[in-house]
PDB file of C-alpha atoms in Angstrom:
ATOM      1  CA  UNK A  23     -12.179  -8.744-121.005  1.00  0.00           C
ATOM      2  CA  UNK A  24     -10.363  -6.875-118.241  1.00  0.00           C
ATOM      3  CA  UNK A  25      -9.568  -8.570-114.943  1.00  0.00           C
ATOM      4  CA  UNK A  26      -8.775  -6.950-111.586  1.00  0.00           C
ATOM      5  CA  UNK A  27      -5.063  -7.197-112.355  1.00  0.00           C
ATOM      6  CA  UNK A  28      -5.320  -4.496-115.061  1.00  0.00           C
ATOM      7  CA  UNK A  29      -7.587  -2.022-113.254  1.00  0.00           C
ATOM      8  CA  UNK A  30      -6.584   1.624-113.456  1.00  0.00           C
ATOM      9  CA  UNK A  31      -4.397   0.943-116.516  1.00  0.00           C
ATOM     10  CA  UNK A  32      -4.775   2.961-119.725  1.00  0.00           C
ATOM     11  CA  UNK A  33      -4.766   1.381-123.185  1.00  0.00           C
ATOM     12  CA  UNK A  34      -3.968   3.460-126.253  1.00  0.00           C
ATOM     13  CA  UNK A  35      -5.429   2.133-129.518  1.00  0.00           C
ATOM     14  CA  UNK A  36      -4.338   3.585-132.872  1.00  0.00           C
ATOM     15  CA  UNK A  37      -4.535   2.644-136.530  1.00  0.00           C
ATOM     16  CA  UNK A  38      -3.680   4.389-139.765  1.00  0.00           C
ATOM     17  CA  UNK A  39      -6.697   6.316-141.000  1.00  0.00           C
ATOM     18  CA  UNK A  40      -8.416   6.453-137.603  1.00  0.00           C
ATOM     19  CA  UNK A  41      -8.377   8.749-134.584  1.00  0.00           C
ATOM     20  CA  UNK A  42      -6.320   7.509-131.622  1.00  0.00           C
ATOM     21  CA  UNK A  43      -8.402   6.380-128.668  1.00  0.00           C
ATOM     22  CA  UNK A  44      -7.395   6.141-124.982  1.00  0.00           C
ATOM     23  CA  UNK A  45      -9.348   3.843-122.661  1.00  0.00           C
ATOM     24  CA  UNK A  46      -9.056   3.699-118.833  1.00  0.00           C
ATOM     25  CA  UNK A  47      -9.550   0.099-117.874  1.00  0.00           C
ATOM     26  CA  UNK A  48     -12.018  -1.177-115.313  1.00  0.00           C
ATOM     27  CA  UNK A  49     -13.360  -4.631-114.654  1.00  0.00           C
ATOM     28  CA  UNK A  50     -15.610  -5.893-117.408  1.00  0.00           C
ATOM     29  CA  UNK A  51     -15.828  -6.366-121.156  1.00  0.00           C
ATOM     30  CA  UNK A  52     -14.870  -3.723-123.751  1.00  0.00           C
ATOM     31  CA  UNK A  53     -15.825  -3.236-127.384  1.00  0.00           C
ATOM     32  CA  UNK A  54     -13.754  -0.471-128.936  1.00  0.00           C
ATOM     33  CA  UNK A  55     -14.799   1.455-132.026  1.00  0.00           C
ATOM     34  CA  UNK A  56     -12.400   3.851-133.751  1.00  0.00           C
ATOM     35  CA  UNK A  57     -13.567   6.960-135.561  1.00  0.00           C
ATOM     36  CA  UNK A  58     -12.201   7.406-139.145  1.00  0.00           C
ATOM     37  CA  UNK A  59      -9.877  10.379-139.488  1.00  0.00           C
ATOM     38  CA  UNK A  60     -10.024  12.311-142.759  1.00  0.00           C
ATOM     39  CA  UNK A  61      -6.880  14.311-143.491  1.00  0.00           C
ATOM     40  CA  UNK A  62      -6.821  16.896-146.263  1.00  0.00           C
ATOM     41  CA  UNK A  63      -3.527  16.513-148.167  1.00  0.00           C
ATOM     42  CA  UNK A  64      -1.835  19.200-150.194  1.00  0.00           C
ATOM     43  CA  UNK A  65      -2.378  18.994-153.950  1.00  0.00           C
ATOM     44  CA  UNK A  66       0.216  16.800-155.708  1.00  0.00           C
ATOM     45  CA  UNK A  67       0.942  16.870-159.451  1.00  0.00           C
ATOM     46  CA  UNK A  68       2.299  13.590-160.820  1.00  0.00           C
ATOM     47  CA  UNK A  69       4.744  13.967-163.717  1.00  0.00           C
ATOM     48  CA  UNK A  70       5.448  10.851-165.836  1.00  0.00           C
ATOM     49  CA  UNK A  71       9.138   9.973-166.116  1.00  0.00           C
ATOM     50  CA  UNK A  72      10.363   9.943-169.706  1.00  0.00           C
ATOM     51  CA  UNK A  73      12.721   6.978-169.372  1.00  0.00           C
ATOM     52  CA  UNK A  74      13.603   7.039-173.077  1.00  0.00           C
ATOM     53  CA  UNK A  75      14.814  10.631-172.949  1.00  0.00           C
ATOM     54  CA  UNK A  76      16.604   9.937-169.665  1.00  0.00           C
ATOM     55  CA  UNK A  77      18.550   7.071-171.293  1.00  0.00           C
ATOM     56  CA  UNK A  78      19.490   9.251-174.276  1.00  0.00           C
ATOM     57  CA  UNK A  79      20.771  12.044-172.023  1.00  0.00           C
ATOM     58  CA  UNK A  80      22.846   9.556-170.033  1.00  0.00           C
ATOM     59  CA  UNK A  81      24.186   8.039-173.266  1.00  0.00           C
ATOM     60  CA  UNK A  82      25.375  11.459-174.464  1.00  0.00           C
ATOM     61  CA  UNK A  83      27.141  12.155-171.161  1.00  0.00           C
ATOM     62  CA  UNK A  84      28.762   8.698-171.230  1.00  0.00           C
ATOM     63  CA  UNK A  85      30.280   8.998-174.752  1.00  0.00           C
ATOM     64  CA  UNK A  86      33.766   9.980-173.453  1.00  0.00           C
ATOM     65  CA  UNK A  87      33.774   6.873-171.224  1.00  0.00           C
ATOM     66  CA  UNK A  88      32.552   4.379-173.836  1.00  0.00           C
ATOM     67  CA  UNK A  89      34.567   5.317-176.944  1.00  0.00           C
ATOM     68  CA  UNK A  90      38.305   5.856-177.652  1.00  0.00           C
ATOM     69  CA  UNK A  91      39.908   8.932-176.122  1.00  0.00           C
ATOM     70  CA  UNK A  92      42.946   8.851-178.417  1.00  0.00           C
ATOM     71  CA  UNK A  93      43.391   9.043-182.188  1.00  0.00           C
ATOM     72  CA  UNK A  94      43.303   5.668-183.948  1.00  0.00           C
ATOM     73  CA  UNK A  95      43.995   4.351-187.441  1.00  0.00           C
ATOM     74  CA  UNK A  96      41.498   1.943-189.026  1.00  0.00           C
ATOM     75  CA  UNK A  97      41.368  -0.060-192.243  1.00  0.00           C
ATOM     76  CA  UNK A  98      38.031  -0.876-193.833  1.00  0.00           C
ATOM     77  CA  UNK A  99      36.112  -1.745-196.987  1.00  0.00           C
ATOM     78  CA  UNK A 100      33.661   0.402-198.933  1.00  0.00           C
ATOM     79  CA  UNK A 101      31.166  -0.672-201.585  1.00  0.00           C
ATOM     80  CA  UNK A 102      28.678   1.638-203.254  1.00  0.00           C
ATOM     81  CA  UNK A 103      26.158   0.888-205.966  1.00  0.00           C
ATOM     82  CA  UNK A 104      23.727   2.852-208.131  1.00  0.00           C
ATOM     83  CA  UNK A 105      20.805   1.153-209.866  1.00  0.00           C
ATOM     84  CA  UNK A 106      17.284   1.712-211.042  1.00  0.00           C
ATOM     85  CA  UNK A 107      14.707   0.496-208.536  1.00  0.00           C
ATOM     86  CA  UNK A 108      13.485  -3.076-209.227  1.00  0.00           C
ATOM     87  CA  UNK A 109      16.421  -3.700-211.591  1.00  0.00           C
ATOM     88  CA  UNK A 110      19.216  -6.000-210.428  1.00  0.00           C
ATOM     89  CA  UNK A 111      21.754  -4.916-213.030  1.00  0.00           C
ATOM     90  CA  UNK A 112      23.761  -2.029-211.557  1.00  0.00           C
ATOM     91  CA  UNK A 113      24.548   1.214-213.341  1.00  0.00           C
ATOM     92  CA  UNK A 114      27.632   1.920-211.277  1.00  0.00           C
ATOM     93  CA  UNK A 115      29.671  -0.016-208.690  1.00  0.00           C
ATOM     94  CA  UNK A 116      32.730   1.178-206.780  1.00  0.00           C
ATOM     95  CA  UNK A 117      34.764  -0.811-204.252  1.00  0.00           C
ATOM     96  CA  UNK A 118      37.670   0.415-202.184  1.00  0.00           C
ATOM     97  CA  UNK A 119      39.964  -0.532-199.337  1.00  0.00           C
ATOM     98  CA  UNK A 120      40.239   2.564-197.172  1.00  0.00           C
ATOM     99  CA  UNK A 121      42.453   3.716-194.339  1.00  0.00           C
ATOM    100  CA  UNK A 122      41.067   6.314-191.975  1.00  0.00           C
ATOM    101  CA  UNK A 123      42.108   8.328-188.947  1.00  0.00           C
ATOM    102  CA  UNK A 124      39.481   8.379-186.204  1.00  0.00           C
ATOM    103  CA  UNK A 125      39.967  11.205-183.753  1.00  0.00           C
ATOM    104  CA  UNK A 126      39.171  11.141-180.039  1.00  0.00           C
ATOM    105  CA  UNK A 127      35.512  10.923-179.019  1.00  0.00           C
ATOM    106  CA  UNK A 128      36.076  13.315-176.115  1.00  0.00           C
ATOM    107  CA  UNK A 129      34.536  16.081-178.219  1.00  0.00           C
ATOM    108  CA  UNK A 130      32.381  16.330-181.334  1.00  0.00           C
ATOM    109  CA  UNK A 131      34.128  15.355-184.583  1.00  0.00           C
ATOM    110  CA  UNK A 132      32.490  16.096-187.937  1.00  0.00           C
ATOM    111  CA  UNK A 133      35.179  14.799-190.291  1.00  0.00           C
ATOM    112  CA  UNK A 134      38.535  13.055-190.604  1.00  0.00           C
ATOM    113  CA  UNK A 135      41.174  11.875-193.029  1.00  0.00           C
ATOM    114  CA  UNK A 136      40.561   8.973-195.423  1.00  0.00           C
ATOM    115  CA  UNK A 137      43.089   7.354-197.778  1.00  0.00           C
ATOM    116  CA  UNK A 138      42.188   5.014-200.650  1.00  0.00           C
ATOM    117  CA  UNK A 139      44.610   2.067-200.610  1.00  0.00           C
ATOM    118  CA  UNK A 140      42.902   0.145-203.408  1.00  0.00           C
ATOM    119  CA  UNK A 141      40.077   1.123-205.748  1.00  0.00           C
ATOM    120  CA  UNK A 142      38.102  -0.412-208.588  1.00  0.00           C
ATOM    121  CA  UNK A 143      34.832   0.446-210.335  1.00  0.00           C
ATOM    122  CA  UNK A 144      32.323  -0.739-212.906  1.00  0.00           C
ATOM    123  CA  UNK A 145      30.213   1.520-215.133  1.00  0.00           C
ATOM    124  CA  UNK A 146      27.467   0.211-217.400  1.00  0.00           C
ATOM    125  CA  UNK A 147      26.281   1.802-220.625  1.00  0.00           C
ATOM    126  CA  UNK A 148      23.285   3.186-218.734  1.00  0.00           C
ATOM    127  CA  UNK A 149      25.528   5.665-216.939  1.00  0.00           C
ATOM    128  CA  UNK A 150      25.704   7.914-220.012  1.00  0.00           C
ATOM    129  CA  UNK A 151      21.909   8.108-220.127  1.00  0.00           C
ATOM    130  CA  UNK A 152      21.672   9.676-216.674  1.00  0.00           C
ATOM    131  CA  UNK A 153      21.198  13.419-216.460  1.00  0.00           C
ATOM    132  CA  UNK A 154      23.045  13.384-213.134  1.00  0.00           C
ATOM    133  CA  UNK A 155      25.650  11.178-211.510  1.00  0.00           C
ATOM    134  CA  UNK A 156      25.457  10.381-207.822  1.00  0.00           C
ATOM    135  CA  UNK A 157      28.404   9.235-205.733  1.00  0.00           C
ATOM    136  CA  UNK A 158      28.425   8.580-202.008  1.00  0.00           C
ATOM    137  CA  UNK A 159      32.143   9.017-201.457  1.00  0.00           C
ATOM    138  CA  UNK A 160      34.618   7.263-199.191  1.00  0.00           C
ATOM    139  CA  UNK A 161      33.982   9.238-195.987  1.00  0.00           C
ATOM    140  CA  UNK A 162      31.197   7.063-194.560  1.00  0.00           C
ATOM    141  CA  UNK A 163      33.302   6.194-191.524  1.00  0.00           C
ATOM    142  CA  UNK A 164      33.204   9.882-190.558  1.00  0.00           C
ATOM    143  CA  UNK A 165      30.024  11.298-192.075  1.00  0.00           C
ATOM    144  CA  UNK A 166      27.832   8.480-190.710  1.00  0.00           C
ATOM    145  CA  UNK A 167      29.435   8.107-187.279  1.00  0.00           C
ATOM    146  CA  UNK A 168      26.538   9.649-185.391  1.00  0.00           C
ATOM    147  CA  UNK A 169      28.206   9.192-181.983  1.00  0.00           C
ATOM    148  CA  UNK A 170      31.313  11.108-183.023  1.00  0.00           C
ATOM    149  CA  UNK A 171      29.263  13.819-184.724  1.00  0.00           C
ATOM    150  CA  UNK A 172      26.708  14.147-181.868  1.00  0.00           C
ATOM    151  CA  UNK A 173      23.969  14.712-184.441  1.00  0.00           C
ATOM    152  CA  UNK A 174      20.206  14.102-184.764  1.00  0.00           C
ATOM    153  CA  UNK A 175      18.755  13.005-181.393  1.00  0.00           C
ATOM    154  CA  UNK A 176      22.210  13.328-179.770  1.00  0.00           C
ATOM    155  CA  UNK A 177      22.526  17.016-180.676  1.00  0.00           C
ATOM    156  CA  UNK A 178      19.179  18.248-179.356  1.00  0.00           C
ATOM    157  CA  UNK A 179      17.404  15.429-177.492  1.00  0.00           C
ATOM    158  CA  UNK A 180      14.649  17.819-176.423  1.00  0.00           C
ATOM    159  CA  UNK A 181      13.458  18.103-180.045  1.00  0.00           C
ATOM    160  CA  UNK A 182      12.527  14.416-180.180  1.00  0.00           C
ATOM    161  CA  UNK A 183      10.010  12.160-178.497  1.00  0.00           C
ATOM    162  CA  UNK A 184      11.129   8.753-177.226  1.00  0.00           C
ATOM    163  CA  UNK A 185       9.604   5.416-176.319  1.00  0.00           C
ATOM    164  CA  UNK A 186      11.325   2.282-175.004  1.00  0.00           C
ATOM    165  CA  UNK A 187       9.933  -0.495-177.211  1.00  0.00           C
ATOM    166  CA  UNK A 188      12.007  -3.549-176.297  1.00  0.00           C
ATOM    167  CA  UNK A 189      14.718  -4.949-174.036  1.00  0.00           C
ATOM    168  CA  UNK A 190      17.325  -7.213-175.616  1.00  0.00           C
ATOM    169  CA  UNK A 191      20.253  -9.214-174.221  1.00  0.00           C
ATOM    170  CA  UNK A 192      23.868  -9.083-175.393  1.00  0.00           C
ATOM    171  CA  UNK A 193      26.770 -10.585-173.454  1.00  0.00           C
ATOM    172  CA  UNK A 194      24.371 -11.071-170.537  1.00  0.00           C
ATOM    173  CA  UNK A 195      23.604  -7.344-170.413  1.00  0.00           C
ATOM    174  CA  UNK A 196      20.391  -5.472-171.112  1.00  0.00           C
ATOM    175  CA  UNK A 197      20.168  -3.342-174.237  1.00  0.00           C
ATOM    176  CA  UNK A 198      17.209  -0.997-174.508  1.00  0.00           C
ATOM    177  CA  UNK A 199      15.639  -0.355-177.902  1.00  0.00           C
ATOM    178  CA  UNK A 200      14.360   3.232-177.959  1.00  0.00           C
ATOM    179  CA  UNK A 201      12.158   4.557-180.733  1.00  0.00           C
ATOM    180  CA  UNK A 202      12.586   8.259-181.520  1.00  0.00           C
ATOM    181  CA  UNK A 203      10.926  10.744-183.855  1.00  0.00           C
ATOM    182  CA  UNK A 204      10.467  14.467-184.411  1.00  0.00           C
ATOM    183  CA  UNK A 205       8.093  16.678-186.372  1.00  0.00           C
ATOM    184  CA  UNK A 206      10.513  17.105-189.278  1.00  0.00           C
ATOM    185  CA  UNK A 207      10.381  13.577-190.656  1.00  0.00           C
ATOM    186  CA  UNK A 208      13.230  11.939-188.759  1.00  0.00           C
ATOM    187  CA  UNK A 209      12.563   8.688-186.904  1.00  0.00           C
ATOM    188  CA  UNK A 210      14.284   5.447-186.007  1.00  0.00           C
ATOM    189  CA  UNK A 211      15.667   3.311-183.220  1.00  0.00           C
ATOM    190  CA  UNK A 212      18.688   3.646-180.973  1.00  0.00           C
ATOM    191  CA  UNK A 213      20.028   0.737-178.920  1.00  0.00           C
ATOM    192  CA  UNK A 214      21.554   1.692-175.549  1.00  0.00           C
ATOM    193  CA  UNK A 215      23.315  -0.692-173.150  1.00  0.00           C
ATOM    194  CA  UNK A 216      21.753  -0.327-169.735  1.00  0.00           C
ATOM    195  CA  UNK A 217      24.885  -0.872-167.642  1.00  0.00           C
ATOM    196  CA  UNK A 218      27.235   1.600-169.373  1.00  0.00           C
ATOM    197  CA  UNK A 219      24.784   3.678-171.492  1.00  0.00           C
ATOM    198  CA  UNK A 220      26.885   2.930-174.592  1.00  0.00           C
ATOM    199  CA  UNK A 221      25.156   3.416-177.947  1.00  0.00           C
ATOM    200  CA  UNK A 222      25.643   0.135-179.803  1.00  0.00           C
ATOM    201  CA  UNK A 223      23.420   0.611-182.855  1.00  0.00           C
ATOM    202  CA  UNK A 224      21.361   3.305-184.560  1.00  0.00           C
ATOM    203  CA  UNK A 225      18.673   3.035-187.266  1.00  0.00           C
ATOM    204  CA  UNK A 226      17.497   6.252-188.912  1.00  0.00           C
ATOM    205  CA  UNK A 227      14.766   6.971-191.441  1.00  0.00           C
ATOM    206  CA  UNK A 228      14.893  10.501-192.777  1.00  0.00           C
ATOM    207  CA  UNK A 229      12.321  12.142-195.048  1.00  0.00           C
ATOM    208  CA  UNK A 230      12.848  15.651-193.707  1.00  0.00           C
ATOM    209  CA  UNK A 231      14.496  16.909-196.885  1.00  0.00           C
ATOM    210  CA  UNK A 232      12.072  15.681-199.550  1.00  0.00           C
ATOM    211  CA  UNK A 233      12.017  19.177-201.031  1.00  0.00           C
ATOM    212  CA  UNK A 234      15.776  19.691-200.589  1.00  0.00           C
ATOM    213  CA  UNK A 235      18.961  18.154-202.000  1.00  0.00           C
ATOM    214  CA  UNK A 236      17.254  17.367-205.280  1.00  0.00           C
ATOM    215  CA  UNK A 237      19.309  16.609-208.358  1.00  0.00           C
ATOM    216  CA  UNK A 238      17.481  17.707-211.479  1.00  0.00           C
ATOM    217  CA  UNK A 239      15.408  16.020-212.800  1.00  0.00           C
ATOM    218  CA  UNK A 240      15.261  13.755-209.739  1.00  0.00           C
ATOM    219  CA  UNK A 241      13.571  14.490-206.427  1.00  0.00           C
ATOM    220  CA  UNK A 242      15.006  12.937-203.274  1.00  0.00           C
ATOM    221  CA  UNK A 243      12.546  10.620-201.518  1.00  0.00           C
ATOM    222  CA  UNK A 244      14.249   9.284-198.400  1.00  0.00           C
ATOM    223  CA  UNK A 245      17.473   8.379-196.628  1.00  0.00           C
ATOM    224  CA  UNK A 246      17.805   5.218-194.531  1.00  0.00           C
ATOM    225  CA  UNK A 247      20.882   4.654-192.417  1.00  0.00           C
ATOM    226  CA  UNK A 248      22.025   1.908-190.038  1.00  0.00           C
ATOM    227  CA  UNK A 249      25.202   2.297-187.957  1.00  0.00           C
ATOM    228  CA  UNK A 250      26.616  -0.447-185.737  1.00  0.00           C
ATOM    229  CA  UNK A 251      29.368  -0.291-183.110  1.00  0.00           C
ATOM    230  CA  UNK A 252      31.491  -3.129-181.736  1.00  0.00           C
ATOM    231  CA  UNK A 253      33.033  -3.493-178.277  1.00  0.00           C
ATOM    232  CA  UNK A 254      36.729  -4.337-178.105  1.00  0.00           C
ATOM    233  CA  UNK A 255      38.736  -6.243-175.517  1.00  0.00           C
ATOM    234  CA  UNK A 256      39.423  -2.894-173.812  1.00  0.00           C
ATOM    235  CA  UNK A 257      35.627  -2.509-173.313  1.00  0.00           C
ATOM    236  CA  UNK A 258      35.544   0.531-175.620  1.00  0.00           C
ATOM    237  CA  UNK A 259      33.081   0.729-178.512  1.00  0.00           C
ATOM    238  CA  UNK A 260      34.179   1.542-182.067  1.00  0.00           C
ATOM    239  CA  UNK A 261      32.460   2.198-185.382  1.00  0.00           C
ATOM    240  CA  UNK A 262      31.999  -1.213-187.037  1.00  0.00           C
ATOM    241  CA  UNK A 263      29.919  -0.717-190.181  1.00  0.00           C
ATOM    242  CA  UNK A 264      27.112   1.275-191.723  1.00  0.00           C
ATOM    243  CA  UNK A 265      24.518   0.717-194.433  1.00  0.00           C
ATOM    244  CA  UNK A 266      23.178   3.722-196.288  1.00  0.00           C
ATOM    245  CA  UNK A 267      20.383   3.897-198.870  1.00  0.00           C
ATOM    246  CA  UNK A 268      18.842   6.905-200.557  1.00  0.00           C
ATOM    247  CA  UNK A 269      16.508   7.244-203.528  1.00  0.00           C
ATOM    248  CA  UNK A 270      15.786   9.925-206.124  1.00  0.00           C
ATOM    249  CA  UNK A 271      12.499   9.778-208.015  1.00  0.00           C
ATOM    250  CA  UNK A 272      12.308  10.750-211.672  1.00  0.00           C
ATOM    251  CA  UNK A 273       9.337  10.929-214.000  1.00  0.00           C
ATOM    252  CA  UNK A 274       9.588   7.295-215.073  1.00  0.00           C
ATOM    253  CA  UNK A 275      11.806   5.543-212.562  1.00  0.00           C
ATOM    254  CA  UNK A 276      13.574   5.830-209.219  1.00  0.00           C
ATOM    255  CA  UNK A 277      17.337   5.930-208.879  1.00  0.00           C
ATOM    256  CA  UNK A 278      18.688   4.139-205.778  1.00  0.00           C
ATOM    257  CA  UNK A 279      22.094   4.622-204.222  1.00  0.00           C
ATOM    258  CA  UNK A 280      23.384   2.178-201.564  1.00  0.00           C
TER     259      UNK A 280
END
């Protein structure tokens, strides 16, 4: 309703999705109808964000900030065992107290020095019946430190597919569990802290070499590896422990090394 007071005024009415309408007011009642406006937009291609890969790339870039930048000396314990699958009695056991030099994480490190401070072993009578002897060695702290070596999904992230499967909490911070795999038989989980992008744990299952690294007359079946890191009072993460298991299948039985 428009009274005499508003005569000769103009009202502009607009709304998203409709054409703007101008009305010159006169005395009387008004019912306004807006005409829909159809706008042709340019074609847009939506690309899904691969958050798993994005976290891995950020974790690689953050390694120099999350791990020691100087050389450090560490003391640790090693235990390795060989046995036939489904048999509790071991064929071979070795235990050692080791001292190692861990180099700076600022760049890729494939190896390092290890000293045996104490060593003992047990060998059963079955050892002489084996056609091959398998030893893991004392260099686990270097050969299995995937962060220092920048290997697997850290070496060429583009060769893997990723999927965030869970969010966990540690010290009131989010840790993302990311599943990864490639076409060569490597898969597993990597745990990345959301605030700093530190890699705190890695689980790897590897069957990519089932036709390689065989020890006659045994054929290698798999390699499973778990590596855990621990944060110190200086907020830097360090190699804490690893568990390694591999198996070689023979004609009658499977030999397991842990």
